[in-house]
Tab-separated table of N, CA and C in Angstrom:
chain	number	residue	atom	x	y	z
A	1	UNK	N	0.859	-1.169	0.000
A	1	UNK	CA	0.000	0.000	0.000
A	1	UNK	C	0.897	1.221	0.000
A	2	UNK	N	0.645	2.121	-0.873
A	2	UNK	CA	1.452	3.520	-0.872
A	2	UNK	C	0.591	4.459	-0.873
A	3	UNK	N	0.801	5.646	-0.463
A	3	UNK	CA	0.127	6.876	0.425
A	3	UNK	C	1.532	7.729	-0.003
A	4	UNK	N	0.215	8.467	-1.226
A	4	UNK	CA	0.952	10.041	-1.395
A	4	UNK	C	2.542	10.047	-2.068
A	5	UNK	N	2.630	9.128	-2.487
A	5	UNK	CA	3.756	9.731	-3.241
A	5	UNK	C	5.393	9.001	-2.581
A	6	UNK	N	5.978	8.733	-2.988
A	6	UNK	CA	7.350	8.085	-2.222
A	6	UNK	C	8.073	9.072	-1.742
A	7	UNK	N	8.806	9.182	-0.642
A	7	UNK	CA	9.260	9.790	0.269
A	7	UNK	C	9.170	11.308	0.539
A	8	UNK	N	7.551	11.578	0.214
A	8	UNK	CA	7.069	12.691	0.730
A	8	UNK	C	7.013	12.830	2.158
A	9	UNK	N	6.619	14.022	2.945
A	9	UNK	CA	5.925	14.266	4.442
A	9	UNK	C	4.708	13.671	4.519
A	10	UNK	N	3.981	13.829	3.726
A	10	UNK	CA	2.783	12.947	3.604
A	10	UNK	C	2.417	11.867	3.786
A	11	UNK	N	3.357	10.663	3.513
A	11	UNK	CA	3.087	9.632	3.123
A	11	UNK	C	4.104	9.161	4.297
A	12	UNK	N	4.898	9.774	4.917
A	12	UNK	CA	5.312	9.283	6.134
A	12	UNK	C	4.428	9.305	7.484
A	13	UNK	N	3.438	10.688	7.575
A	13	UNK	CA	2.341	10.989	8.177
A	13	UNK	C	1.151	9.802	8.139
A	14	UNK	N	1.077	9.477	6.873
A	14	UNK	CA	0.100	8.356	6.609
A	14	UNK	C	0.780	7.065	7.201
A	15	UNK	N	1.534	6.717	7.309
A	15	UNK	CA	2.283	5.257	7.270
A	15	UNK	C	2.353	5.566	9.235
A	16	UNK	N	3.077	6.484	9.721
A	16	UNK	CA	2.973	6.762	11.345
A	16	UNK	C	1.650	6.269	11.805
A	17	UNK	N	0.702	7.005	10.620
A	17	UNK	CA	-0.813	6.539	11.119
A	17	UNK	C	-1.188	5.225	11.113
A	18	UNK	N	-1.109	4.968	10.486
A	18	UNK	CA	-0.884	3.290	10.227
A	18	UNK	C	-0.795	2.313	11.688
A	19	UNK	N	0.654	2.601	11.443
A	19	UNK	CA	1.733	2.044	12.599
A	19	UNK	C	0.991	1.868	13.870
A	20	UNK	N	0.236	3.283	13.877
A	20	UNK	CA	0.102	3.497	15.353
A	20	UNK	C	-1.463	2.857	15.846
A	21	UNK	N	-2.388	3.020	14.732
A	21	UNK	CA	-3.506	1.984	14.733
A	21	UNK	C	-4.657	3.157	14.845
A	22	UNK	N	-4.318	4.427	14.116
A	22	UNK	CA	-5.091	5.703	14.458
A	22	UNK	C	-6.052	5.340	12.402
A	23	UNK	N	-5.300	5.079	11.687
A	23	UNK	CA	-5.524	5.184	10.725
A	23	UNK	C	-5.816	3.791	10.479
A	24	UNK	N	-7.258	3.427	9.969
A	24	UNK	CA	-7.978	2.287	9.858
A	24	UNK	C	-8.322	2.118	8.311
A	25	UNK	N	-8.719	3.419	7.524
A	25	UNK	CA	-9.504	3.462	6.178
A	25	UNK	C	-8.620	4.019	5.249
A	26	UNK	N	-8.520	4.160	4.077
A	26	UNK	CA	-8.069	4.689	2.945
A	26	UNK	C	-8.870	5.150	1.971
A	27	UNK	N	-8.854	6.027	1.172
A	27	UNK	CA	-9.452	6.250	-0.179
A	27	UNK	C	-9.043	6.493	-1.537
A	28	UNK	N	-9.138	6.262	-2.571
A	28	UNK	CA	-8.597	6.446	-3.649
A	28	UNK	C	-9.502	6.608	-5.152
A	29	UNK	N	-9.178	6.850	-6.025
A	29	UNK	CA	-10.180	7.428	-7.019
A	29	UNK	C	-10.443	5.759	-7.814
A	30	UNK	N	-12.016	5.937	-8.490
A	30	UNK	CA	-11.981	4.862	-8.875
A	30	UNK	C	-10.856	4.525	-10.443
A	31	UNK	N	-11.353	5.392	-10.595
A	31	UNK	CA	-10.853	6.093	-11.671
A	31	UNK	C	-9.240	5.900	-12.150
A	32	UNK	N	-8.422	6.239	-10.943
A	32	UNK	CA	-7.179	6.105	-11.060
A	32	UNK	C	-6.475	4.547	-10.898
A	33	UNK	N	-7.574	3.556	-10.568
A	33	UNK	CA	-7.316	1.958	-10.099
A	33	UNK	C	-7.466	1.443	-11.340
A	34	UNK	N	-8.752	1.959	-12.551
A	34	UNK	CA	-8.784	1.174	-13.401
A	34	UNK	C	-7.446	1.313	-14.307
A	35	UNK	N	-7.201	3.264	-14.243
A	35	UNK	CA	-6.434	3.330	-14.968
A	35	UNK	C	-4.336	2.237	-15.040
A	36	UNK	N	-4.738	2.222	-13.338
A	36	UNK	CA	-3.601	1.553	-13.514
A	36	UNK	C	-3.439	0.387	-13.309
A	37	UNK	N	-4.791	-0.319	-13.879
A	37	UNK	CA	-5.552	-1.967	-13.720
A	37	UNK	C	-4.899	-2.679	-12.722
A	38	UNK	N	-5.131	-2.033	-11.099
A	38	UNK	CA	-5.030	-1.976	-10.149
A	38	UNK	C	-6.576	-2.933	-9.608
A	39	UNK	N	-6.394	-3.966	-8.015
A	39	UNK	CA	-7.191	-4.154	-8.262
A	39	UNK	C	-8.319	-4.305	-7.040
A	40	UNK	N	-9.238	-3.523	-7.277
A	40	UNK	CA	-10.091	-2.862	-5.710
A	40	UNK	C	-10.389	-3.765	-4.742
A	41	UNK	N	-9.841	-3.546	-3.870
A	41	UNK	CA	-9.395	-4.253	-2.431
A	41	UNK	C	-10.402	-4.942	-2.104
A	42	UNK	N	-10.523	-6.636	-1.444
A	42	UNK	CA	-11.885	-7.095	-0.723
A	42	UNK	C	-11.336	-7.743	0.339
A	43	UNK	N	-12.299	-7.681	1.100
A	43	UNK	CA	-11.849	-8.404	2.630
A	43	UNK	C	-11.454	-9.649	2.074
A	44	UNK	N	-10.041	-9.932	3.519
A	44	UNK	CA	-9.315	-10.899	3.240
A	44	UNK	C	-8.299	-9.936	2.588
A	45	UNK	N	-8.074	-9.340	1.785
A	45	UNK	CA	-6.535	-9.196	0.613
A	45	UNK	C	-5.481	-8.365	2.043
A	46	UNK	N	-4.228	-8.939	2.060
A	46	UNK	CA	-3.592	-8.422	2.442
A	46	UNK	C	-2.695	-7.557	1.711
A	47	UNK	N	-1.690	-6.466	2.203
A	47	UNK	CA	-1.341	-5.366	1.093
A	47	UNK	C	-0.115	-5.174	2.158
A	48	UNK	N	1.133	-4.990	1.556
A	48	UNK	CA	2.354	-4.327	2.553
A	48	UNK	C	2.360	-3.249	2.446
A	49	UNK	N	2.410	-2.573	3.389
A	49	UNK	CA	2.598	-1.119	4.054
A	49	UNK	C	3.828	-0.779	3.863
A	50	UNK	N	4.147	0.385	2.231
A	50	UNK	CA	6.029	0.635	2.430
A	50	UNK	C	5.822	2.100	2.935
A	51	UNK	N	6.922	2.447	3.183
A	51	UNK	CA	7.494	3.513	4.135
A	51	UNK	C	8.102	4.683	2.918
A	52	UNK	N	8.273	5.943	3.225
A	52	UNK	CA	8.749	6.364	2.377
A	52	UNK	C	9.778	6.618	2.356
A	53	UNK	N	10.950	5.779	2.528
A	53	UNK	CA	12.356	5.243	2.030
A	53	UNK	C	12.108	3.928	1.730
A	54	UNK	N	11.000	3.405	1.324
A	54	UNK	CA	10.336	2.342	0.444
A	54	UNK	C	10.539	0.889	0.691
A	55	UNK	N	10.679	1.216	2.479
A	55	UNK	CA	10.614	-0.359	3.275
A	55	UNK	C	9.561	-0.903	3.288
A	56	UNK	N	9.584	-2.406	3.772
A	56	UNK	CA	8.351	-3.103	3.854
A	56	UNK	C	7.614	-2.998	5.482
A	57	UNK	N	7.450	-2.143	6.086
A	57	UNK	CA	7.412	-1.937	7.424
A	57	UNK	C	5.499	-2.568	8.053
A	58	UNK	N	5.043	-3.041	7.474
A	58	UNK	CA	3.585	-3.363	8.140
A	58	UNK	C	2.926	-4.464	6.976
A	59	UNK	N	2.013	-5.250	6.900
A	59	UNK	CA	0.653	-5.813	6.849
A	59	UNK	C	-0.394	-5.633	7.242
A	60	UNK	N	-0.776	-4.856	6.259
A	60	UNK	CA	-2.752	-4.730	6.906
A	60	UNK	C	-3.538	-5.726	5.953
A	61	UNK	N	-5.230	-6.078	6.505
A	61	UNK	CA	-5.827	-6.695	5.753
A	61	UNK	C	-6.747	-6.186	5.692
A	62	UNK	N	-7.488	-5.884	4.341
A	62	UNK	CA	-9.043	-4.958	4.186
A	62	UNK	C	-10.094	-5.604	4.563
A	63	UNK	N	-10.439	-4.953	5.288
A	63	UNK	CA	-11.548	-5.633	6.386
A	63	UNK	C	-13.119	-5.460	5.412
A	64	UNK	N	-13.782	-4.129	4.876
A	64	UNK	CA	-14.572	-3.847	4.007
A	64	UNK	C	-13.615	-2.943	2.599
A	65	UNK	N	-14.646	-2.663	2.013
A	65	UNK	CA	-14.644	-1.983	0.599
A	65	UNK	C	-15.546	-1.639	-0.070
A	66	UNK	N	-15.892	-0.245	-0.084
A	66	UNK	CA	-17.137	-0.051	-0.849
A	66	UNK	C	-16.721	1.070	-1.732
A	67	UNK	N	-17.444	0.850	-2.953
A	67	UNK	CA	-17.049	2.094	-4.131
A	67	UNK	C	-18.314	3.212	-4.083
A	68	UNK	N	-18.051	3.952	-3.600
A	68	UNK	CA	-19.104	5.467	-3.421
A	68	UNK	C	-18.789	6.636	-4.297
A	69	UNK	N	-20.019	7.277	-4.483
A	69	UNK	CA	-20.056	8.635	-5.014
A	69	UNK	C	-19.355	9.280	-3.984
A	70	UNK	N	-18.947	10.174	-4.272
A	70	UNK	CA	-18.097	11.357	-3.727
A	70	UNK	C	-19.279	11.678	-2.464
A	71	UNK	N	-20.020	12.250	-3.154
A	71	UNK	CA	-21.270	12.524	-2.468
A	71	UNK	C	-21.880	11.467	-1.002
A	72	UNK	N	-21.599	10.198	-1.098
A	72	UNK	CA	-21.930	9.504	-0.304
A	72	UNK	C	-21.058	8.823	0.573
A	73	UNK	N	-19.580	9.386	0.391
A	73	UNK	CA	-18.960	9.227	1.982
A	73	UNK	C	-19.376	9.909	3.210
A	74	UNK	N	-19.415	8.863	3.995
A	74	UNK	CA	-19.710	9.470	5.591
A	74	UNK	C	-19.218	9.899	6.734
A	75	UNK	N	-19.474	10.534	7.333
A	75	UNK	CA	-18.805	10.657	8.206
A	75	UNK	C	-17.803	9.570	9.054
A	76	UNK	N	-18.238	8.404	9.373
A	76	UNK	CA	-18.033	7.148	10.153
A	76	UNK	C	-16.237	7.603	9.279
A	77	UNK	N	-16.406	7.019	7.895
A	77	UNK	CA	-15.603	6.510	7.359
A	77	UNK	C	-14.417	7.953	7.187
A	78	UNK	N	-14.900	9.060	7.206
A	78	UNK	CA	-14.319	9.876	7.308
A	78	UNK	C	-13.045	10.276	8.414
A	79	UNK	N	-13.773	9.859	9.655
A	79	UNK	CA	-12.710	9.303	10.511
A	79	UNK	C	-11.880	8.219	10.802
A	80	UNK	N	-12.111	7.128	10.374
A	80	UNK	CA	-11.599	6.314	9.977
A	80	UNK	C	-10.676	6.542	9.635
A	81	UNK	N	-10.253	7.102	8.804
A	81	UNK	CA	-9.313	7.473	8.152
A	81	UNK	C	-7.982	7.954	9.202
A	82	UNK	N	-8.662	8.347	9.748
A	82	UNK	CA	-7.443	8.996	11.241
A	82	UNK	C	-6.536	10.052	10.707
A	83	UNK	N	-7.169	11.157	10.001
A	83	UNK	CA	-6.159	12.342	9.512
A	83	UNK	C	-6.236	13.150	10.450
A	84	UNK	N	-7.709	13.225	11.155
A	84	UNK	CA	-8.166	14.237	11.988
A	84	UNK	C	-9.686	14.732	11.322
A	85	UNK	N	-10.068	14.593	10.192
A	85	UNK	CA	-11.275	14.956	9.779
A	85	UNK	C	-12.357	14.744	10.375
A	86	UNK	N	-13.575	15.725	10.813
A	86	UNK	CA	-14.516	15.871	11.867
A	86	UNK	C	-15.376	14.958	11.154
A	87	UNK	N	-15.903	15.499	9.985
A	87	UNK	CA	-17.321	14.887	9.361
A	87	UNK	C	-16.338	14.952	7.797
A	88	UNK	N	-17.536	14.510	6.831
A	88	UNK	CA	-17.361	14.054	5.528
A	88	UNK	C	-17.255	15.053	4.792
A	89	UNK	N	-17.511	16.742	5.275
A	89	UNK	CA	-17.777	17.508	4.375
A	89	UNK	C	-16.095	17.861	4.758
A	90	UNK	N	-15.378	17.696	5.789
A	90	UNK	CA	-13.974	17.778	6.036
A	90	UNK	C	-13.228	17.046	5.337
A	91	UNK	N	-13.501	16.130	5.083
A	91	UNK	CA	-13.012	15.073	4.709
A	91	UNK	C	-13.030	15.571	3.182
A	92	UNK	N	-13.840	15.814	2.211
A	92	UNK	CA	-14.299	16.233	0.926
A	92	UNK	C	-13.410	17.283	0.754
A	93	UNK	N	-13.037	18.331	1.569
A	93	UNK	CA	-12.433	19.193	1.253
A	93	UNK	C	-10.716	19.102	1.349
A	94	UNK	N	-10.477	18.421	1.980
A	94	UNK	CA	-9.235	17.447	1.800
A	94	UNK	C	-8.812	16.701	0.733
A	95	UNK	N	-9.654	15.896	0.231
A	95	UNK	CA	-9.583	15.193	-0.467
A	95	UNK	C	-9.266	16.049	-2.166
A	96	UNK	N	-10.228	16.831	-2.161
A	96	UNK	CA	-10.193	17.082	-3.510
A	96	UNK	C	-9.502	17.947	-3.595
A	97	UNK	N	-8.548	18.571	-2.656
A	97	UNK	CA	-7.464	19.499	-2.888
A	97	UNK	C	-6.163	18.519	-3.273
A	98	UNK	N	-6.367	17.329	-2.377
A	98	UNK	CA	-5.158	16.346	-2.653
A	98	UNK	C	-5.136	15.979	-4.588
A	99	UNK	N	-6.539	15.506	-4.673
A	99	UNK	CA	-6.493	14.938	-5.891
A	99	UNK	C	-6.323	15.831	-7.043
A	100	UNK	N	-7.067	16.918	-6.541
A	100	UNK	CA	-6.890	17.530	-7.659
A	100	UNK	C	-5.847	18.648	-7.740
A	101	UNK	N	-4.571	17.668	-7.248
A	101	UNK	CA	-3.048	18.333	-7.352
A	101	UNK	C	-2.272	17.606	-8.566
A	102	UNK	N	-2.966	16.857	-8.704
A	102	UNK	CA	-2.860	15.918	-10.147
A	102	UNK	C	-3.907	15.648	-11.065
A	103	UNK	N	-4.718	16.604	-10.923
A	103	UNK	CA	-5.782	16.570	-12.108
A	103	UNK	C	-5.207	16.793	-13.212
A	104	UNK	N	-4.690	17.557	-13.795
A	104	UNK	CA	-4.161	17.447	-14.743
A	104	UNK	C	-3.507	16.405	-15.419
A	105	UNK	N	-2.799	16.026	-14.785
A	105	UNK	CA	-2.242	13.972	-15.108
A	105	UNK	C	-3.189	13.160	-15.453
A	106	UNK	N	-4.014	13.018	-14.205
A	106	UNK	CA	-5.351	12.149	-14.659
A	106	UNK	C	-6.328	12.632	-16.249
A	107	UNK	N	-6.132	13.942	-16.412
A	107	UNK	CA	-7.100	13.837	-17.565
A	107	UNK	C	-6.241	13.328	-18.552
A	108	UNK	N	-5.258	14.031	-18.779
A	108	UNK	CA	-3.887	13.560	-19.708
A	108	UNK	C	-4.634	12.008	-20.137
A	109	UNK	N	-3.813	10.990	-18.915
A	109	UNK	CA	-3.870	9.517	-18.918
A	109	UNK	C	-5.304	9.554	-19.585
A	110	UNK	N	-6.400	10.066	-19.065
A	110	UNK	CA	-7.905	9.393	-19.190
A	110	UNK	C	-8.234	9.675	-20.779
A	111	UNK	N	-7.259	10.968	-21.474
A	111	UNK	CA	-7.678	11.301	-22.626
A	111	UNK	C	-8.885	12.256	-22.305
A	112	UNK	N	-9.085	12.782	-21.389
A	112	UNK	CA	-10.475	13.870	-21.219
A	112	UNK	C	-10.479	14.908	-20.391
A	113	UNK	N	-9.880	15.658	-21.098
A	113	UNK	CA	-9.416	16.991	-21.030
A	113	UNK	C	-10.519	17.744	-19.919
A	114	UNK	N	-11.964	17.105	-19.926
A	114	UNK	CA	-12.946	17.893	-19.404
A	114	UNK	C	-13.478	17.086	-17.994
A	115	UNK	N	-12.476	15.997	-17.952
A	115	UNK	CA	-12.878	14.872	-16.512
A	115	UNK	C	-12.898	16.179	-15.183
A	116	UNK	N	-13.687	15.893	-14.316
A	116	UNK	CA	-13.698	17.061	-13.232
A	116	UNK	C	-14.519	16.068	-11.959
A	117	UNK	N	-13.704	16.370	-10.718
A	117	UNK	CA	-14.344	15.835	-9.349
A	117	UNK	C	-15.434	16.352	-8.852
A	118	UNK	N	-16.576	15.545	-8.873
A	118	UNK	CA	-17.840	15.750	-8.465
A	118	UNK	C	-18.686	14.973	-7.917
A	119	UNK	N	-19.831	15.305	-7.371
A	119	UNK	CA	-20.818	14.589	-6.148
A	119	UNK	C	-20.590	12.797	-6.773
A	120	UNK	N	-20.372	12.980	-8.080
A	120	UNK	CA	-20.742	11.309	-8.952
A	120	UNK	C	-19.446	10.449	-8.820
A	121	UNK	N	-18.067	11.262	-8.558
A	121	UNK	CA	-17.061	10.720	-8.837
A	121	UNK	C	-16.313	9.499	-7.651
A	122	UNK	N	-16.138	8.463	-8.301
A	122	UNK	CA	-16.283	7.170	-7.649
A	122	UNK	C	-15.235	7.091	-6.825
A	123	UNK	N	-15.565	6.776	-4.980
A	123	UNK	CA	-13.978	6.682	-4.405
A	123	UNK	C	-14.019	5.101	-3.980
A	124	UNK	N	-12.869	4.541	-4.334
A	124	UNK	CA	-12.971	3.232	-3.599
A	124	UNK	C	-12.510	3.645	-1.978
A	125	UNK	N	-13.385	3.302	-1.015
A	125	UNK	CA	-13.192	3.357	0.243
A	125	UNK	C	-13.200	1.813	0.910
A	126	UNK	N	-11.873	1.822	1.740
A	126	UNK	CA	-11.304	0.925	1.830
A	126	UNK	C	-10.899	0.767	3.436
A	127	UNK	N	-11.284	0.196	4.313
A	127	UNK	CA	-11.087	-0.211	5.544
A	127	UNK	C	-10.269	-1.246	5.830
A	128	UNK	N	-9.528	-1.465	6.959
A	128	UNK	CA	-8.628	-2.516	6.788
A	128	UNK	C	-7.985	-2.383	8.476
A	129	UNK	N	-7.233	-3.630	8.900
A	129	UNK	CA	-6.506	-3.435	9.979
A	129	UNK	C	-4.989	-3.626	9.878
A	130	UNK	N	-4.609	-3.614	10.890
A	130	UNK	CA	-3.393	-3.286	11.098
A	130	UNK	C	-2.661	-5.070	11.356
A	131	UNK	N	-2.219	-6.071	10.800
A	131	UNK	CA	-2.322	-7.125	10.886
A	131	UNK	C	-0.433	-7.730	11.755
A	132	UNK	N	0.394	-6.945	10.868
A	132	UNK	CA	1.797	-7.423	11.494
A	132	UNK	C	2.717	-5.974	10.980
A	133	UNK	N	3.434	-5.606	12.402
A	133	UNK	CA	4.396	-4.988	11.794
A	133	UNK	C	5.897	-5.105	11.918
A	134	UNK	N	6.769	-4.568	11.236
A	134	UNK	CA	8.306	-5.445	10.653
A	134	UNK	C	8.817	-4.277	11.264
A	135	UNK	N	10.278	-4.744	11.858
A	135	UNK	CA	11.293	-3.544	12.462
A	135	UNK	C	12.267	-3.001	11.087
């Protein structure tokens, strides 16, 4: 599992979260899974947790998985997440500042110059635990 980019602040923030058992959920575009015929998580799949100096430092296993409209993440799952986000409309506004720091890429890849994040746009939301972690 990778979070944000390889050896960003970010993605070390995410992985701490991890570690520590604060961060339970993930999200990601549907969009960006097909593109990289990636393949949407179901309970049971285990996934290694790398670090961003690109160790193998954890095992989690996705506990649920559901693919939602933008529009229909919830709060529950919003925290889940363990960033700190109160409710879903926090969470939304997070999110689509993240993603759409690479909108431009994504339309590129998608070929559609006019693709844009909205109430319809599909997130795979992804729950999971914290199963083994490696020194």
């Amino acid at each position: 599992m990778g979070f944000a980019g390889s050896g960003s602040d970010l993605r070390r923030e995410l992985v701490d979260l991890v570690l520590a058992g604060t961060k339970t959920a993930t999200a990601g575009l549907m969009v960006e899974m097909e593109l990289d015929e990636e393949t949407v998580p179901f309970p049971g799949m285990r996934e290694a947790v790398i670090d961003a100096d690109g160790r193998f430092v954890a095992e989690i296993e996705t506990t649920e998985c559901r693919v939602l409209r933008m529009a229909d993440v919830d709060d529950a799952f919003a925290r889940d997440e363990g960033e700190g986000f109160t409710d879903a409309a926090d969470w939304r506004v997070a999110h689509e500042r993240f993603f759409g720091s690479y909108l431009e890429e994504l339309r590129t890849r998608m070929g559609d110059p006019d693709w844009a994040l909205d109430d319809d746009t599909l997130i795979v939301c992804q729950r999971f635990r914290l199963v083994e972690r490696y020194p």
